[in-house]
Coordinates of C-alpha atoms in Angstrom, one line a residue:
X107 CA 17.0 9.1 -17.6
X108 CA 14.3 9.6 -18.7
X109 CA 14.7 12.6 -21.8
X110 CA 10.9 12.7 -22.1
X111 CA 8.9 16.1 -21.7
X112 CA 6.0 15.1 -19.3
X113 CA 3.5 17.2 -19.2
X114 CA 1.3 18.3 -16.2
X115 CA -2.0 16.9 -17.6
X116 CA -3.7 14.3 -17.0
X117 CA -7.1 12.9 -19.3
X118 CA -9.3 14.5 -17.2
X119 CA -7.5 18.5 -17.8
X120 CA -6.5 17.2 -21.0
X121 CA -9.9 20.3 -22.1
X122 CA -8.7 23.0 -20.1
X123 CA -5.9 24.6 -22.3
X124 CA -5.2 27.3 -19.4
X125 CA -3.9 23.8 -17.1
X126 CA -2.0 22.7 -19.7
X127 CA 0.2 25.8 -20.4
X128 CA 0.8 27.3 -16.7
X129 CA 3.1 23.9 -16.2
X130 CA 6.3 21.6 -17.2
X131 CA 7.5 18.6 -16.3
X132 CA 11.0 18.4 -17.1
X133 CA 13.8 15.6 -16.5
X134 CA 16.1 16.6 -14.3
X135 CA 19.8 16.4 -15.7
X136 CA 23.3 18.0 -14.9
X137 CA 22.7 20.1 -17.2
X138 CA 19.3 21.5 -15.0
X139 CA 20.7 20.7 -12.5
X140 CA 21.7 24.8 -11.0
X141 CA 18.0 25.9 -12.5
X142 CA 16.6 23.9 -9.7
X143 CA 18.7 25.0 -6.5
X144 CA 16.7 27.7 -5.8
X145 CA 14.5 25.5 -4.3
X146 CA 16.7 22.9 -2.7
X147 CA 18.2 25.7 -0.7
X148 CA 14.9 27.7 -0.2
X149 CA 13.7 23.9 1.1
X150 CA 17.4 22.9 3.5
X151 CA 19.9 26.1 3.1
X152 CA 22.7 23.8 4.8
X153 CA 22.4 21.9 0.8
X154 CA 25.8 23.6 -0.7
X155 CA 25.4 23.7 -4.8
X156 CA 28.4 21.2 -4.2
X157 CA 25.8 19.1 -2.7
X158 CA 23.3 19.2 -5.0
X159 CA 24.8 19.1 -8.5
X160 CA 26.9 15.9 -6.7
X161 CA 23.4 14.1 -5.8
X162 CA 21.9 15.4 -9.7
X163 CA 25.0 13.2 -11.4
X164 CA 24.7 10.0 -9.3
X165 CA 21.2 10.3 -10.2
X166 CA 21.7 10.4 -13.8
X167 CA 25.0 9.1 -14.5
X168 CA 24.6 5.6 -15.5
X169 CA 21.6 5.4 -14.0
X170 CA 18.2 3.1 -14.5
X171 CA 15.4 4.4 -17.2
X172 CA 13.7 3.8 -14.6
X173 CA 14.6 6.8 -11.8
X174 CA 14.9 9.8 -11.8
X175 CA 14.9 13.7 -11.1
X176 CA 11.9 15.8 -12.5
X177 CA 10.9 19.7 -12.3
X178 CA 8.0 21.3 -13.0
X179 CA 8.7 24.4 -13.8
X180 CA 6.0 27.2 -14.6
X181 CA 5.6 29.6 -18.2
X182 CA 8.5 31.5 -17.2
X183 CA 10.9 29.2 -16.2
X184 CA 10.4 29.1 -12.8
X185 CA 11.0 25.7 -11.1
X186 CA 8.3 25.2 -8.6
X187 CA 8.3 21.8 -7.7
X188 CA 11.1 19.0 -7.5
X189 CA 10.4 15.2 -7.6
X190 CA 13.0 11.7 -7.2
X191 CA 11.5 8.5 -8.9
X192 CA 12.2 5.6 -9.0
X193 CA 10.6 1.9 -11.0
X194 CA 10.2 -1.3 -8.1
X195 CA 7.8 -4.1 -7.2
X196 CA 5.4 -5.0 -4.2
X197 CA 4.8 -8.2 -2.3
X198 CA 3.0 -9.4 -5.4
X199 CA 5.8 -8.4 -8.4
X200 CA 3.7 -5.3 -9.4
X201 CA 5.3 -2.3 -10.5
X202 CA 5.1 0.6 -8.2
X203 CA 6.2 3.8 -8.6
X204 CA 8.2 5.1 -4.8
X205 CA 8.5 9.0 -4.7
X206 CA 11.3 10.5 -3.0
X207 CA 13.1 13.7 -2.6
X208 CA 9.0 16.3 -3.0
X209 CA 9.9 19.8 -2.4
X210 CA 6.9 22.3 -3.8
X211 CA 7.6 25.9 -3.3
X212 CA 3.3 27.4 -2.6
X213 CA 2.5 30.7 -4.3
X214 CA -1.1 31.4 -4.1
X215 CA -3.8 30.6 -7.0
X216 CA -0.6 28.3 -8.8
X217 CA -2.3 24.7 -8.6
X218 CA 1.0 23.0 -8.5
X219 CA 0.2 20.7 -5.8
X220 CA -2.4 19.4 -9.0
X221 CA 0.2 19.2 -11.0
X222 CA 2.1 17.2 -9.2
X223 CA -0.6 14.9 -8.9
X224 CA -0.2 14.7 -13.1
X225 CA 2.6 14.2 -14.0
X226 CA 3.2 11.6 -11.2
X227 CA 0.1 10.6 -11.9
X228 CA 1.8 10.1 -16.2
X229 CA 5.5 8.7 -15.0
X230 CA 3.2 6.0 -13.4
X231 CA 1.3 5.4 -15.9
X232 CA 3.7 5.7 -18.8
X233 CA 5.3 2.4 -16.8
X234 CA 2.4 0.7 -15.9
X235 CA 2.4 1.1 -12.2
X236 CA -0.1 0.1 -10.1
X237 CA 0.9 1.5 -7.1
X238 CA 2.4 5.0 -6.0
X239 CA 4.0 5.2 -2.8
X240 CA 4.9 8.9 -1.6
X241 CA 8.1 8.8 1.0
X242 CA 7.7 11.5 4.2
X243 CA 9.0 14.2 2.4
X244 CA 10.4 15.9 5.3
X245 CA 12.7 14.3 7.8
X246 CA 10.5 14.8 11.7
X247 CA 12.5 17.1 13.7
X248 CA 10.2 17.6 16.2
X249 CA 7.3 15.6 17.1
X250 CA 4.4 19.0 16.3
X251 CA 5.5 20.1 13.0
X252 CA 3.2 20.6 10.2
X253 CA 2.7 18.5 7.1
X254 CA 3.8 18.5 3.5
X255 CA 0.3 20.3 1.3
X256 CA 1.7 18.8 -2.0
X257 CA 1.4 15.0 0.6
X258 CA -1.8 15.5 1.7
X259 CA -3.2 16.7 -1.6
X260 CA -1.5 13.6 -3.4
X261 CA -2.9 11.2 -0.3
X262 CA -6.5 13.0 -0.1
X263 CA -7.3 14.5 -3.0
X264 CA -11.0 14.9 -2.3
X265 CA -9.7 17.7 -0.6
X266 CA -8.7 20.6 -1.7
X267 CA -5.2 22.3 0.2
X268 CA -4.1 25.7 -0.2

């Protein structure tokens, strides 16, 4: 698993110190897993602590450096988002970053969608990926379910999602 911290800034935001300091990306391994559990529980209360820790162990034990879990936390250490990723390739054998298990806690004015987007762009650049795919973050239980605002913001970066 990657031990590197991914800053939540992209070249386009490097001049904005508030953006650089508001969020920090942290690879999640078994040691940091319990800190992310409140966000997982808020997303789906049926996932027990034991199930979450087992999931993290499977993702981090002997896994390739091209897979992992990343949490995005604020300066106080509160985790606002997390996702899993893997590097694979498309039909043209171009590297692709695949994002799944995306969970985001939206707070007014937090700019978390922007931070998630920036971290994904940086992970993609680190691995030299030409494409990024984001799996549907939630299984559709009902025909008219609201979409994930972060996934929508990543699909349509020009539109602002509050």
